[in-house]
Amino acid sequence: MQLDEFFVTGEPLIYAGMVAIAVVSAAIVFLLTYFKKWKWLWQEWLTTVDHKKIGVMYILVALAMIFRAGVDALMMRLQLAFPDMNFLNSQHYNEVFTTHGTIMIFFVAMPFLIGLMNVVVPLQIGARDFAFPYVNALSFWSLFFGAMLFNISFVIGGAPDTGWTNYAPQAGAVLNPGPGINFYLLGLQLSGIGTLATGINLMVTILRMRAPGITLFKMPIFSWSTLITSFIIVFAFPILTVALALMTVDRIFGSHFFTLAGEGLPMMWANLFWLWGHPEVYIVILPAFGIFSEIIATFARKQLFGYKTMVWAIILIAGLSFVVWVHHFFTMGAGAFVNSIFSITTMAIAVPTGVKIFNWLATLYKSKIIFPVPMLWSLAFIPSFTIGGVTGVMLGMAAADYQYHNTYFLVSHFHYVLIPGTVFASFAGLVFWYPKLFGHKLNEKIGKWAFWLFLIGFHVCFFPQYFLGLDGMARRVFTVGPEWFTLNFISTVGAFTMGLGFMVFVFGVIYSFRYSTRDLPGDDWQYGRTLEWATPTPVPKYNFATLPENVRTHDTLIDMKEDGETTFDEKKLESIHMPSYTGQPFIMMAILFFASFALVFEWITLAVIGLIATIVMMFIRSFDYDEGYHIEVDELRENERRARGLDDDRE
Amino acid sequence: MAKNNKNYPINHIVGFALSIILTIVAAWTALSSGLPTMWIIIAIMVLAVIQAGIQLFMFMHITESGATNAPWNMIIHSAVIASIVIAGSLFTMSFGFTHDHGGGDHEGGSAPGEEEQQDTEHDGHEGH
Ligand code: HEM
Ligand SMILES: [Cu+2]
């Protein structure tokens, strides 16, 4: 293989990308060396098994990826801003919408939410860590390396270009030779290992590690939504794993699962993809619902209305999410009977969703609302998401969908659910729990600027797209005719406004890092209702020195305040068993990264060597009897006293 | 923990070896046994059931009664999902899609409602 086949050549934009990657990597290496931080990086981060630090790393990856996929989005909007633009050619445009969609779903939405779950769920249920901290680190590194593998495709080998849905036979070896699609298949396979493991890990953590007294129905709603989400992950992700594996075997070893030749069934790919894909959209929306519920109750300063109904609504949505997948391919030709059935199930899912909307409104009703940044995001979510839901029901009517399918109407629908849902929730949750993550708050004023720019930008960008769709503009076209100019131009303006909003958000992060006060009480917003706010800020390694005793409702902290209880009861202190940090997860996943990379280029020998090395790593793990260590009572007492300002010598 | 179990780790190693052997046998049956297709399918299904049994008994502690009945819950849930996947796929894919593009006739079988399906199928191809 020649070097110029290995690297992507001939595109000025891609050369710019290469330069950017080289510069950023060099800068990171330089800074780490200059400030002598290599050891710190390894000992504090790369080897950590602490759920809070892993959560932080998830969120950092998500933010970096939002940047990458956001640039993709702006490039697309620029190309569509004027009729017959010549900014991206058709091939490049295809690659850009593919990487945009794939990254946004797999490497932004998923890690952002999983990152927040990592930090918050153990704190909400009174656990000291995940059930399997080692596996948790493994999950993170699998996501990290999966994301890296997928991302390098645009400079090495060439990016995939068949959309995030990667439909066969277009994605098969015959119509799409070369490494591009392999990057998609193996990048997602690699990160999928981590997702599945996290699903199991969270499920066990929530079912088995709740503090005494926190029964399932006294669990905060975000933890509930996480539990249900992990069930969906455990049941849906294997379908994707199998589908990806089958297509990989098709492409690399010449089998015929999804090919046109040899009795393959290309449409089976669409079927399997959406069998996973629809549950997946609920994997990224249910935790968002949970986040909004927490924030709305906190800043309405009122108990969440209809807690039990909310829980049952989530469970119902999760169940229904497995029986609606065909609505993504009504036009495939399965016939009126099949389509009707799935039309009905699809519309049914709007019912529990509507119930949730009314519960949030009822929580707000006659409450004393205050409006800090997380609350703004949450309030904006309700009407915006409702528009997305209503247009979803329109799409769900099979007969009508023959008109809407694969137009900008659809594009607008899913952005209206994913952005106000998942993205707003991620931002809201990040701002809300920021003090628990980083020990200081984000600047409110900058946060409000970011919020308004992003919200207005969002509606300006996507509302016109409904009408573009109705006017017949198809999805995934790379040039537009003059008849669609005005609405497209408005949409592009909105997109850049959102971009600006994001930049302001990032500026707020940097600004707050420098100027925000570090002197915070544990209950950083003063109105916290759940157990995570009972810990001091920043949260100690072991989370809770002691656990609450008298849990009566799902608003644990409110109960504790009534009883004058804290998570530091000197009389009850006992030494705490902690897991040791380890470099194994990082190394194991780095090896799998190289194995996958080799498989992308179909270098079978190298891939096999990588797999064997992985198995060796698993053996090493199996015979590793590290028992962890203990934090003794004296240290706990001293630490908690300092953190809670109980001593006079507090700095 | 499993470490207290006197059969550890013999059970696991035996189970592991058995699963690998079964997998190899299944692959061999499909690729080079030369059996008629029907028998291949039957053989693979039988092997799959044995495989599932090994997983349940040797790794998943189905015989142990722990603090909860979580294993049974999970088995039932998984069974439901598996039936949705299989029955659902058969149901939606049952409209007789074949590759026989010869003679302009797409339909291999005689699925009901054949007429409407034929013209929509073309859309399906371009649209994706
Ligand atoms: C009231 C609830 C909802 C209904 C009735 C609904 C209905 C639909 C339908 C029928 C389609 C397919 C339309 C077509 O391809 O022509 C669709 C596409 C889509 N929906 Fe929804 N939806 C709902 C909520 C959501 C939520 C909550 C999300 C994610 C957070 C979501 C994400 C998506 C995505 C990503 C697609 C497009 C996938 C693609 O083709 O690339 N939807 N929706
Ligand atoms: Cu769907």
Short mmCIF file of C-alpha atoms in Angstrom, two decimals, chain A residues 167-170 203 207-208 231 234-236 239 259-269 271-272 275 319 322-323 325-326 328-329 331-338 341-342 402 405-406 476 622 625 627, chain B residues 3 8-9 13 16 66-68 70 73-79 81-82 84-95 97-101 107 112-113 116-118 120-128:
data_model
loop_
_atom_site.label_atom_id
_atom_site.label_comp_id
_atom_site.label_asym_id
_atom_site.label_seq_id
_atom_site.Cartn_x
_atom_site.Cartn_y
_atom_site.Cartn_z
CA TYR A 167 -27.82 0.99 4.59
CA ALA A 168 -26.90 -2.09 2.60
CA PRO A 169 -26.28 -2.73 -0.26
CA GLN A 170 -24.80 0.76 -0.67
CA MET A 203 -28.19 -2.00 36.21
CA LEU A 207 -30.40 -2.85 41.75
CA ARG A 208 -27.82 -3.97 44.30
CA PHE A 231 -32.38 -2.24 30.43
CA VAL A 234 -28.77 -4.43 27.46
CA PHE A 235 -31.59 -5.62 25.24
CA ALA A 236 -31.06 -3.42 22.19
CA ILE A 239 -28.86 -6.39 17.95
CA THR A 259 -25.34 -8.35 -0.30
CA LEU A 260 -27.33 -8.24 -3.51
CA ALA A 261 -25.63 -11.33 -4.85
CA GLY A 262 -25.77 -14.77 -3.30
CA GLU A 263 -29.25 -14.69 -1.73
CA GLY A 264 -28.35 -11.88 0.66
CA LEU A 265 -31.07 -9.66 2.13
CA PRO A 266 -29.97 -6.01 1.99
CA MET A 267 -33.21 -4.92 3.60
CA MET A 268 -32.48 -7.10 6.58
CA TRP A 269 -29.84 -4.53 7.47
CA ASN A 271 -34.64 -4.08 9.70
CA LEU A 272 -31.92 -4.98 12.20
CA LEU A 275 -34.67 -2.88 15.70
CA GLY A 319 -41.48 -1.29 26.37
CA PHE A 322 -39.14 -2.11 21.00
CA VAL A 323 -42.24 -2.47 18.86
CA TRP A 325 -39.08 0.20 14.53
CA VAL A 326 -40.80 -0.35 11.18
CA HIS A 328 -38.40 4.08 9.88
CA PHE A 329 -39.02 2.18 6.67
CA THR A 331 -41.75 3.02 2.29
CA MET A 332 -39.70 -0.15 2.02
CA GLY A 333 -42.77 -1.96 0.80
CA ALA A 334 -43.78 -4.30 3.59
CA GLY A 335 -47.39 -3.63 2.72
CA ALA A 336 -50.43 -1.97 4.23
CA PHE A 337 -51.04 -4.50 6.99
CA VAL A 338 -47.52 -4.38 8.44
CA ILE A 341 -49.69 -2.20 12.89
CA PHE A 342 -46.55 -0.16 13.35
CA TYR A 402 -44.86 8.39 2.05
CA HIS A 405 -40.09 10.26 4.42
CA ASN A 406 -36.52 11.25 3.62
CA ARG A 476 -29.01 14.34 2.06
CA SER A 622 -8.45 -13.01 35.68
CA TYR A 625 -6.09 -10.59 43.04
CA GLU A 627 -7.89 -6.42 46.99
CA LYS B 3 -14.19 -17.87 44.74
CA TYR B 8 -14.29 -22.76 40.96
CA PRO B 9 -12.61 -22.43 38.52
CA ILE B 13 -12.86 -23.67 32.37
CA PHE B 16 -15.49 -22.18 28.40
CA GLY B 66 -29.44 -15.25 45.58
CA ALA B 67 -31.07 -12.29 47.25
CA THR B 68 -33.30 -11.53 44.29
CA ALA B 70 -33.12 -11.10 38.95
CA ASN B 73 -36.55 -11.66 35.37
CA MET B 74 -33.76 -11.20 32.89
CA ILE B 75 -34.42 -14.52 31.21
CA ILE B 76 -38.07 -13.69 30.71
CA HIS B 77 -37.30 -10.21 29.43
CA SER B 78 -34.69 -11.56 27.06
CA ALA B 79 -37.05 -14.20 25.78
CA ILE B 81 -37.11 -9.37 23.22
CA ALA B 82 -35.76 -12.32 21.27
CA ILE B 84 -39.91 -9.66 19.10
CA VAL B 85 -36.70 -9.64 17.08
CA ILE B 86 -37.38 -12.94 15.34
CA ALA B 87 -41.14 -12.84 14.92
CA GLY B 88 -41.02 -9.14 14.09
CA SER B 89 -38.35 -9.59 11.46
CA LEU B 90 -40.21 -12.46 9.86
CA PHE B 91 -43.39 -10.42 9.91
CA THR B 92 -41.92 -7.30 8.35
CA MET B 93 -39.66 -9.08 5.92
CA SER B 94 -42.35 -11.47 4.78
CA PHE B 95 -43.36 -9.60 1.67
CA PHE B 97 -38.28 -9.77 -1.40
CA THR B 98 -35.92 -11.72 -3.62
CA HIS B 99 -33.09 -10.89 -5.96
CA ASP B 100 -34.75 -12.29 -8.95
CA HIS B 101 -34.70 -9.15 -11.04
CA GLU B 107 -41.64 -11.40 -6.39
CA PRO B 112 -50.59 -11.20 -0.46
CA GLY B 113 -50.90 -7.64 -1.68
CA GLU B 116 -48.73 -2.50 -4.27
CA GLN B 117 -45.40 -3.83 -3.14
CA GLN B 118 -43.86 -4.05 -6.51
CA THR B 120 -42.85 0.76 -3.87
CA GLU B 121 -39.87 -1.49 -3.85
CA HIS B 122 -38.17 0.66 -6.44
CA ASP B 123 -38.50 3.68 -4.17
CA GLY B 124 -36.91 1.70 -1.41
CA HIS B 125 -33.83 1.10 -3.48
CA GLU B 126 -33.12 4.68 -4.44
CA GLY B 127 -34.25 6.27 -1.24
CA HIS B 128 -31.60 4.75 0.91
#
